XYZ file of C-alpha atoms in Angstrom:
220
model
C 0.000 0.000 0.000
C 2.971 2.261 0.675
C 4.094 2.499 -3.147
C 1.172 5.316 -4.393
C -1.405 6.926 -1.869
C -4.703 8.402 -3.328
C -5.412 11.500 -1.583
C -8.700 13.212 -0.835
C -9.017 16.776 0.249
C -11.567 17.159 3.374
C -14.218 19.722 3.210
C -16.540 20.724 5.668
C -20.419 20.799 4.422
C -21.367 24.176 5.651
C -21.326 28.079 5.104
C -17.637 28.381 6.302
C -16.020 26.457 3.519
C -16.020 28.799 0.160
C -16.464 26.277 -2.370
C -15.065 28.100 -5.314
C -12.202 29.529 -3.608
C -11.182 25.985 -2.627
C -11.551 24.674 -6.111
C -9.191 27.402 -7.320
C -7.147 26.344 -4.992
C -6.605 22.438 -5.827
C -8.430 22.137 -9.271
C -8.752 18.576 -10.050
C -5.100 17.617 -8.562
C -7.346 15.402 -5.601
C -7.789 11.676 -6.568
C -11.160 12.228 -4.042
C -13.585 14.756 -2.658
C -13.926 14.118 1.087
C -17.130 15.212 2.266
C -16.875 16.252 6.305
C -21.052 16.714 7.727
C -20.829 17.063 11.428
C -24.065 17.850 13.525
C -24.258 18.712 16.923
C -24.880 15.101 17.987
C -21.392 14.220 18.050
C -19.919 17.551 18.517
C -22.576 20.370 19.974
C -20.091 23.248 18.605
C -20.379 22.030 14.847
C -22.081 24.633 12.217
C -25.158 24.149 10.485
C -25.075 21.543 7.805
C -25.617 22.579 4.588
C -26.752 19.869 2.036
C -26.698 22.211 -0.966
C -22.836 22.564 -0.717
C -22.122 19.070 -2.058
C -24.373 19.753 -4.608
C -22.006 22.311 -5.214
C -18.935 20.228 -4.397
C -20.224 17.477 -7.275
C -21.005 20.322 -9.578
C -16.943 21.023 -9.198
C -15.603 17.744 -9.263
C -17.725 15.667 -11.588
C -15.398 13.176 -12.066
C -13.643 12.663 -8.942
C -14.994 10.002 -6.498
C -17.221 11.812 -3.517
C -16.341 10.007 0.210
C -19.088 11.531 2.804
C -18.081 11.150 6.262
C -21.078 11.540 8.074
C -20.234 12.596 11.914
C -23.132 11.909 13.125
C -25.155 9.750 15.953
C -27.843 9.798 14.058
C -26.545 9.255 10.469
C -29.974 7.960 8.871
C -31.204 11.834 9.421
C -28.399 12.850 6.592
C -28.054 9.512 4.215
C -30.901 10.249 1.947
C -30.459 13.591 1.458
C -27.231 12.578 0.402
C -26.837 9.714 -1.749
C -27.273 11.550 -5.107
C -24.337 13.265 -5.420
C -21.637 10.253 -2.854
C -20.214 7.184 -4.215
C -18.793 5.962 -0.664
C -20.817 6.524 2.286
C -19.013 6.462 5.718
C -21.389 5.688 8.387
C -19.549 5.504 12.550
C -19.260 2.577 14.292
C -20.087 4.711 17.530
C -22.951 5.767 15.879
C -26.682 4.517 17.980
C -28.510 3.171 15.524
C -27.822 -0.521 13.763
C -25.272 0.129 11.080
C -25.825 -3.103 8.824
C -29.179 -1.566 8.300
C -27.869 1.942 6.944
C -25.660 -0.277 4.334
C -28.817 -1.780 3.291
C -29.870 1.349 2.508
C -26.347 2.757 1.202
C -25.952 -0.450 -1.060
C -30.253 -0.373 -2.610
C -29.398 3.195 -3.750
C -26.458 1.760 -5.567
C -23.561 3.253 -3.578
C -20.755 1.841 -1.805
C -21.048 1.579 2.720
C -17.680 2.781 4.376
C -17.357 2.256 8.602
C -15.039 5.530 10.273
C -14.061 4.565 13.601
C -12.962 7.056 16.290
C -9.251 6.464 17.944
C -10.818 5.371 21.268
C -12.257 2.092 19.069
C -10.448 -1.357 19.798
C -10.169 -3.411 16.319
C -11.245 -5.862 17.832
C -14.415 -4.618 17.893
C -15.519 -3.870 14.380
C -13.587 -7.105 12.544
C -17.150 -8.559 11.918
C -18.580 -5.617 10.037
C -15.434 -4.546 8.496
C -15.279 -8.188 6.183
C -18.943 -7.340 5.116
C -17.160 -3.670 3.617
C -15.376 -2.408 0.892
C -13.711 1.152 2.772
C -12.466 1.443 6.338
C -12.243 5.630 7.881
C -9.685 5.356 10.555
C -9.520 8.882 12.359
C -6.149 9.313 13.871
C -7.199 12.926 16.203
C -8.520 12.775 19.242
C -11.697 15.631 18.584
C -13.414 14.537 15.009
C -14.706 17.559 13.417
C -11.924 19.792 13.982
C -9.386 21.184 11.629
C -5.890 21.464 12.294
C -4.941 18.311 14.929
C -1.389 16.853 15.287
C -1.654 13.080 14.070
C -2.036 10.725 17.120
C 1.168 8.390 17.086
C -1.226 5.279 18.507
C -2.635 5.843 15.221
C 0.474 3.613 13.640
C -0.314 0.605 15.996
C -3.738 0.775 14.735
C -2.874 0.470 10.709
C -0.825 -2.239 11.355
C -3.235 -4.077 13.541
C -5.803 -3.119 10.684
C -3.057 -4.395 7.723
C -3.202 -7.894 10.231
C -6.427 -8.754 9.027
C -7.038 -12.292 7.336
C -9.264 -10.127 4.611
C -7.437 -7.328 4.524
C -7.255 -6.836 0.609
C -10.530 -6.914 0.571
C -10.716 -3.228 1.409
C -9.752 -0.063 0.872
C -8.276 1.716 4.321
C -8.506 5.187 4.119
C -6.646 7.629 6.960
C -8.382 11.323 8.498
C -6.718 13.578 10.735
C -3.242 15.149 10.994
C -1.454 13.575 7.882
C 0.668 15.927 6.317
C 4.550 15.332 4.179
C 6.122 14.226 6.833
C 3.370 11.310 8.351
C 2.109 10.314 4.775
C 5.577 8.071 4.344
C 5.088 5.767 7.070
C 1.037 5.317 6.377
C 0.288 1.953 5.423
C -3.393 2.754 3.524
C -3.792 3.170 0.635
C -6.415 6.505 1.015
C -5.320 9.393 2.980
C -7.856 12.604 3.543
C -6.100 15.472 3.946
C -7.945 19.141 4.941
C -5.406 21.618 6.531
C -2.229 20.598 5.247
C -3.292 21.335 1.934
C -5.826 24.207 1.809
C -3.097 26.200 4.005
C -0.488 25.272 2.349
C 1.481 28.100 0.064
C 0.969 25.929 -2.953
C -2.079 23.486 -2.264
C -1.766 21.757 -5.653
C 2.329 21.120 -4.830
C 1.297 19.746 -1.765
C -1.150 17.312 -2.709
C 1.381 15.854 -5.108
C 3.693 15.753 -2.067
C 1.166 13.877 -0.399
C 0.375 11.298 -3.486
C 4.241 10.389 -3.835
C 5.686 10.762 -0.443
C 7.724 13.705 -0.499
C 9.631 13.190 -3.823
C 7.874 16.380 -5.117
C 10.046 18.259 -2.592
C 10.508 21.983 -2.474
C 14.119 22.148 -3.482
């Protein structure tokens, strides 16, 4: 997995992020769109979603993949209302209500169920629903939702406790939170969501390719 990393750029769904400005910004240098809705279930500070901005967000990036993380307690509030314009779905395991139902309803609309697990989540306890998937979110900050986080180091035992799995090639792990050049070398995933690290970056489109090949795109 080490070899080539796709990279998705994280944007927030709500007033705050300027859509256009971002795209001007990065163009279509992303491999994937990653979609951030947070509601005030999981984190009571979060803004006001705003559906219409991946509308927007799809209008952009027609052709690039769409990942929506959905922060969220209550996920089956925002999966509807999104479905038309994401190909991957990510749904938390800490979520309350029963997640192998929200697939059922990911997978009928013709779209593709991804679990996002929190960094207080043994492995352990998601191995059964994780061989029924095709993505796996692993957040490696300790507050989802919030820009800007160092990357938590216990995030490193996790991928290769994840990479340990009998069925591992079976799909696609895909890292959130802190990753910028100098973590995305010793990630063993083959997705990596970036936010921060690129949108305040000097040269966002520079450091995206940074990000896809490790470093060799260096500054010198």
């Amino acid at each position: 997995f080490k070899n080539f990393k796709k990279v998705g750029v994280a944007i927030y769904a709500n007033d705050l992020e300027n859509i256009h400005y971002i795209y001007n910004s990065i163009e279509q240098y992303p491999d994937f769109i990653h979609i951030d809705i947070i509601d005030k279930t999981m984190d009571v500070n979060s803004k006001e979603v705003k559906i219409d901005k991946i509308d927007t967000m799809k209008a952009y990036w027609p052709k690039l993949q769409i990942q929506t993380h959905i922060m969220s307690y209550h996920p089956s509030i925002w999966i509807k209302k999104i479905l038309i314009h994401s190909d991957v779905i990510f749904v938390h395991f800490e979520c309350k209500e029963n997640i192998l139902d929200l697939f059922k309803i990911i997978r009928e609309a013709g779209k593709k169920p991804g679990l996002a697990i929190n960094t207080g989540t043994e492995i352990k306890e998601i191995v059964d629903i994780v061989s029924q998937i095709e993505y796996l979110l692993l957040l490696t900050i300790k507050n989802p939702g919030t820009s800007g986080q160092k990357f938590d180091l216990d995030g490193l035992d996790r991928i290769n406790e994840i990479n340990k799995l009998s069925f591992r090639n079976n799909f696609t792990l895909c890292v959130d939170g802190g990753i910028n050049e100098n973590i995305v070398s010793i990630l063993d995933a083959e997705n990596i969501v970036s936010g921060s690290s690129v949108l305040n970056s000097a040269n966002p489109k520079r450091q995206i390719m940074k990000l896809q090949t490790m470093g060799r795109y260096d500054s010198n």
